[in-house]
mmCIF file of C-alpha atoms in Angstrom:
data_model
loop_
_atom_site.group_PDB
_atom_site.id
_atom_site.type_symbol
_atom_site.label_atom_id
_atom_site.label_comp_id
_atom_site.label_asym_id
_atom_site.label_seq_id
_atom_site.Cartn_x
_atom_site.Cartn_y
_atom_site.Cartn_z
ATOM 1 C CA MET A 1 -14.429 -33.059 0.225
ATOM 2 C CA PRO A 2 -15.647 -32.810 -3.377
ATOM 3 C CA SER A 3 -19.215 -33.739 -4.101
ATOM 4 C CA THR A 4 -19.742 -37.133 -5.717
ATOM 5 C CA SER A 5 -23.278 -36.381 -6.887
ATOM 6 C CA GLN A 6 -22.738 -33.066 -8.701
ATOM 7 C CA ALA A 7 -20.697 -32.342 -11.746
ATOM 8 C CA GLY A 8 -17.732 -30.039 -11.370
ATOM 9 C CA ASP A 9 -16.409 -27.523 -13.851
ATOM 10 C CA ARG A 10 -16.497 -29.629 -17.014
ATOM 11 C CA ARG A 11 -16.577 -26.914 -19.625
ATOM 12 C CA GLU A 12 -13.656 -26.416 -21.954
ATOM 13 C CA ARG A 13 -11.615 -23.566 -20.583
ATOM 14 C CA LEU A 14 -8.064 -22.432 -20.096
ATOM 15 C CA HIS A 15 -6.361 -23.829 -16.986
ATOM 16 C CA CYS A 16 -3.489 -21.807 -15.522
ATOM 17 C CA GLU A 17 -1.860 -24.385 -13.253
ATOM 18 C CA GLY A 18 1.320 -22.362 -12.691
ATOM 19 C CA ILE A 19 -0.674 -19.371 -11.493
ATOM 20 C CA ARG A 20 -2.876 -21.604 -9.350
ATOM 21 C CA LYS A 21 0.189 -23.060 -7.622
ATOM 22 C CA ARG A 22 1.687 -19.612 -7.092
ATOM 23 C CA ILE A 23 -1.341 -17.693 -5.745
ATOM 24 C CA GLY A 24 -3.716 -20.496 -4.771
ATOM 25 C CA GLU A 25 -6.389 -19.865 -7.409
ATOM 26 C CA ASP A 26 -6.891 -20.088 -11.144
ATOM 27 C CA PRO A 27 -8.059 -16.686 -12.452
ATOM 28 C CA ALA A 28 -9.027 -18.269 -15.780
ATOM 29 C CA ARG A 29 -11.909 -19.928 -13.944
ATOM 30 C CA TRP A 30 -13.500 -16.472 -13.617
ATOM 31 C CA LEU A 31 -12.112 -14.775 -16.709
ATOM 32 C CA ASP A 32 -12.818 -17.460 -19.345
ATOM 33 C CA TRP A 33 -16.388 -16.309 -19.968
ATOM 34 C CA ASP A 34 -18.082 -14.003 -22.427
ATOM 35 C CA LEU A 35 -18.447 -11.097 -20.019
ATOM 36 C CA LEU A 36 -20.344 -8.897 -22.477
ATOM 37 C CA SER A 37 -23.414 -11.126 -22.658
ATOM 38 C CA HIS A 38 -23.311 -12.302 -19.029
ATOM 39 C CA GLU A 39 -23.852 -9.210 -16.879
ATOM 40 C CA PHE A 40 -23.852 -11.159 -13.600
ATOM 41 C CA ARG A 41 -20.491 -12.774 -14.383
ATOM 42 C CA ARG A 42 -19.044 -9.423 -15.477
ATOM 43 C CA GLU A 43 -20.076 -7.796 -12.190
ATOM 44 C CA MET A 44 -18.711 -10.760 -10.260
ATOM 45 C CA VAL A 45 -15.309 -10.519 -11.998
ATOM 46 C CA LEU A 46 -15.112 -6.765 -11.398
ATOM 47 C CA THR A 47 -16.053 -7.250 -7.746
ATOM 48 C CA LEU A 48 -13.387 -9.929 -7.336
ATOM 49 C CA ILE A 49 -10.837 -7.534 -8.810
ATOM 50 C CA ASP A 50 -11.946 -4.736 -6.461
ATOM 51 C CA GLY A 51 -11.423 -7.047 -3.486
ATOM 52 C CA MET A 52 -7.881 -8.109 -4.349
ATOM 53 C CA ASP A 53 -5.411 -7.447 -1.564
ATOM 54 C CA SER A 54 -2.029 -8.167 -3.161
ATOM 55 C CA VAL A 55 -0.188 -6.889 -6.207
ATOM 56 C CA GLU A 56 0.939 -10.447 -6.985
ATOM 57 C CA ARG A 57 -2.680 -11.542 -7.366
ATOM 58 C CA VAL A 58 -3.502 -8.561 -9.607
ATOM 59 C CA ARG A 59 -0.538 -9.379 -11.848
ATOM 60 C CA ALA A 60 -1.508 -13.040 -11.989
ATOM 61 C CA TRP A 61 -5.009 -12.093 -13.148
ATOM 62 C CA ARG A 62 -3.521 -9.772 -15.738
ATOM 63 C CA ALA A 63 -1.342 -12.637 -17.052
ATOM 64 C CA ALA A 64 -4.366 -14.954 -17.204
ATOM 65 C CA GLU A 65 -6.343 -12.342 -19.180
ATOM 66 C CA ARG A 66 -3.478 -12.025 -21.660
ATOM 67 C CA ARG A 67 -3.290 -15.815 -22.060
ATOM 68 C CA LEU A 68 -7.026 -15.948 -22.697
ATOM 69 C CA ALA A 69 -6.751 -13.178 -25.269
ATOM 70 C CA ALA A 70 -3.950 -15.034 -27.081
ATOM 71 C CA ARG A 71 -5.923 -18.289 -26.957
ATOM 72 C CA HIS A 72 -9.014 -16.660 -28.476
ATOM 73 C CA GLU A 73 -6.941 -14.543 -30.889
ATOM 74 C CA ARG A 74 -8.171 -11.210 -29.581
ATOM 75 C CA GLU A 75 -6.866 -8.308 -27.521
ATOM 76 C CA PRO A 76 -7.171 -8.417 -23.713
ATOM 77 C CA ARG A 77 -10.496 -6.952 -22.626
ATOM 78 C CA THR A 78 -10.096 -3.249 -21.973
ATOM 79 C CA LYS A 79 -12.511 -3.038 -19.034
ATOM 80 C CA VAL A 80 -10.853 -5.945 -17.206
ATOM 81 C CA MET A 81 -7.340 -4.620 -17.804
ATOM 82 C CA GLN A 82 -8.348 -1.097 -16.719
ATOM 83 C CA ARG A 83 -9.876 -2.423 -13.501
ATOM 84 C CA LEU A 84 -6.750 -4.501 -12.804
ATOM 85 C CA ASP A 85 -4.548 -1.446 -13.439
ATOM 86 C CA GLN A 86 -6.703 0.657 -11.094
ATOM 87 C CA ARG A 87 -6.510 -1.984 -8.382
ATOM 88 C CA GLU A 88 -2.726 -2.274 -8.669
ATOM 89 C CA GLU A 89 -2.432 1.514 -8.481
ATOM 90 C CA TRP A 90 -4.663 1.580 -5.389
ATOM 91 C CA LEU A 91 -2.579 -1.152 -3.725
ATOM 92 C CA ASP A 92 0.634 0.703 -4.542
ATOM 93 C CA LEU A 93 -0.807 3.845 -2.975
ATOM 94 C CA HIS A 94 -2.416 2.307 0.135
ATOM 95 C CA GLY A 95 -0.372 -0.859 0.624
ATOM 96 C CA GLU A 96 -1.317 -4.480 0.599
ATOM 97 C CA ARG A 97 -3.551 -5.927 3.302
ATOM 98 C CA PRO A 98 -0.887 -7.263 5.701
ATOM 99 C CA GLU A 99 0.695 -3.789 5.824
ATOM 100 C CA ARG A 100 -2.647 -2.061 6.405
ATOM 101 C CA LEU A 101 -3.838 -4.450 9.122
ATOM 102 C CA PRO A 102 -0.778 -5.500 11.101
ATOM 103 C CA HIS A 103 -2.819 -6.857 14.037
ATOM 104 C CA GLY A 104 -5.394 -8.772 12.028
ATOM 105 C CA PRO A 105 -9.024 -7.709 11.798
ATOM 106 C CA ARG A 106 -9.027 -6.007 15.218
ATOM 107 C CA ARG A 107 -6.335 -4.064 16.996
ATOM 108 C CA PRO A 108 -5.837 -4.788 20.687
ATOM 109 C CA CYS A 109 -7.514 -2.223 22.918
ATOM 110 C CA ASP A 110 -5.509 0.019 25.246
ATOM 111 C CA CYS A 111 -7.767 -0.560 28.260
ATOM 112 C CA CYS A 112 -6.918 -4.264 28.517
ATOM 113 C CA ALA A 113 -3.169 -3.935 27.914
ATOM 114 C CA ASN A 114 -2.211 -4.202 31.592
ATOM 115 C CA GLU A 115 -3.990 -6.408 34.061
ATOM 116 C CA ASP A 116 -3.825 -3.798 36.856
ATOM 117 C CA GLY A 117 -6.110 -1.431 34.931
ATOM 118 C CA PRO A 118 -9.876 -1.096 35.225
ATOM 119 C CA THR A 119 -12.147 -4.042 34.503
ATOM 120 C CA ALA A 120 -14.861 -3.987 31.867
ATOM 121 C CA ALA A 121 -17.533 -3.556 34.575
ATOM 122 C CA GLU A 122 -15.680 -0.569 36.020
ATOM 123 C CA LEU A 123 -15.401 1.006 32.577
ATOM 124 C CA ARG A 124 -19.150 0.520 31.977
ATOM 125 C CA GLU A 125 -19.935 2.090 35.359
ATOM 126 C CA ARG A 126 -17.648 5.055 34.610
ATOM 127 C CA ASP A 127 -19.304 5.578 31.222
ATOM 128 C CA GLU A 128 -22.778 5.424 32.783
ATOM 129 C CA GLU A 129 -21.791 8.060 35.371
ATOM 130 C CA GLU A 130 -20.483 10.338 32.616
ATOM 131 C CA ARG A 131 -23.715 9.903 30.633
ATOM 132 C CA ALA A 132 -25.762 10.754 33.731
ATOM 133 C CA LYS A 133 -23.713 13.928 34.337
ATOM 134 C CA VAL A 134 -24.139 15.081 30.756
ATOM 135 C CA SER A 135 -27.869 14.445 30.630
ATOM 136 C CA ALA A 136 -28.713 15.691 34.155
ATOM 137 C CA GLY A 137 -31.138 18.595 33.981
ATOM 138 C CA TYR A 138 -31.580 18.371 30.225
ATOM 139 C CA THR A 139 -34.954 19.035 28.642
ATOM 140 C CA PRO A 140 -35.756 19.289 24.955
ATOM 141 C CA ASP A 141 -36.531 23.043 25.242
ATOM 142 C CA SER A 142 -33.013 23.694 26.622
ATOM 143 C CA VAL A 143 -34.241 24.834 30.038
ATOM 144 C CA ASP A 144 -32.051 23.707 32.928
ATOM 145 C CA THR A 145 -34.385 21.874 35.294
ATOM 146 C CA SER A 146 -31.712 20.690 37.705
ATOM 147 C CA GLU A 147 -32.199 23.745 39.954
ATOM 148 C CA THR A 148 -35.495 25.385 40.802
ATOM 149 C CA SER A 149 -35.533 29.146 41.277
ATOM 150 C CA PRO A 150 -38.050 30.903 43.527
ATOM 151 C CA GLU A 151 -39.801 32.286 40.430
ATOM 152 C CA THR A 152 -40.326 28.874 38.849
ATOM 153 C CA GLU A 153 -41.321 27.316 42.155
ATOM 154 C CA THR A 154 -44.286 29.702 42.604
ATOM 155 C CA ALA A 155 -45.228 29.885 38.932
ATOM 156 C CA THR A 156 -48.207 28.094 37.530
ATOM 157 C CA LEU A 157 -48.198 25.971 34.435
ATOM 158 C CA GLY A 158 -50.255 28.604 32.622
ATOM 159 C CA GLN A 159 -47.466 31.160 32.871
ATOM 160 C CA TYR A 160 -45.087 28.903 30.971
ATOM 161 C CA ALA A 161 -47.610 27.339 28.640
ATOM 162 C CA THR A 162 -48.592 30.559 26.868
ATOM 163 C CA ASP A 163 -46.976 31.810 23.729
ATOM 164 C CA GLY A 164 -47.090 35.423 24.894
ATOM 165 C CA GLY A 165 -50.459 36.147 23.297
ATOM 166 C CA GLU A 166 -53.466 37.948 24.750
ATOM 167 C CA PRO A 167 -55.057 36.475 27.893
ATOM 168 C CA GLN A 168 -58.394 34.783 27.232
#
């Protein structure tokens, strides 16, 4: 619900209603600023472009930039058009979001596909057993301590604590 106590966007700007109906947003809202003197807005526009996930949206933004340029009797901004071209090229190469993520944000896991398979608790127990096997007998100096030989059993700490120097 819109706020009744705060003013909305009341500045004079271009409104692209056809684009808004087609893609659900009005790119002129972001593009109709002096991006050279407002560094924060420039970075925000470039970040919005980098996050676009459909070619239709990129082309709509490009059309809005051209309309703004015609309205202000200038050429479309080179940096904005270059970034839009780069994004469209990237989307053509990698595909749009629905093609890249067919199962939504997370793909279903293989372990839960059938109900007869192991439970989460069983999987955790199996992983813990594997970790214990891997780390059994490990010491930082790479000596296997899982088995004691007769030599190490009768040895004193002094025999292993020396660096091979002269006895004191």
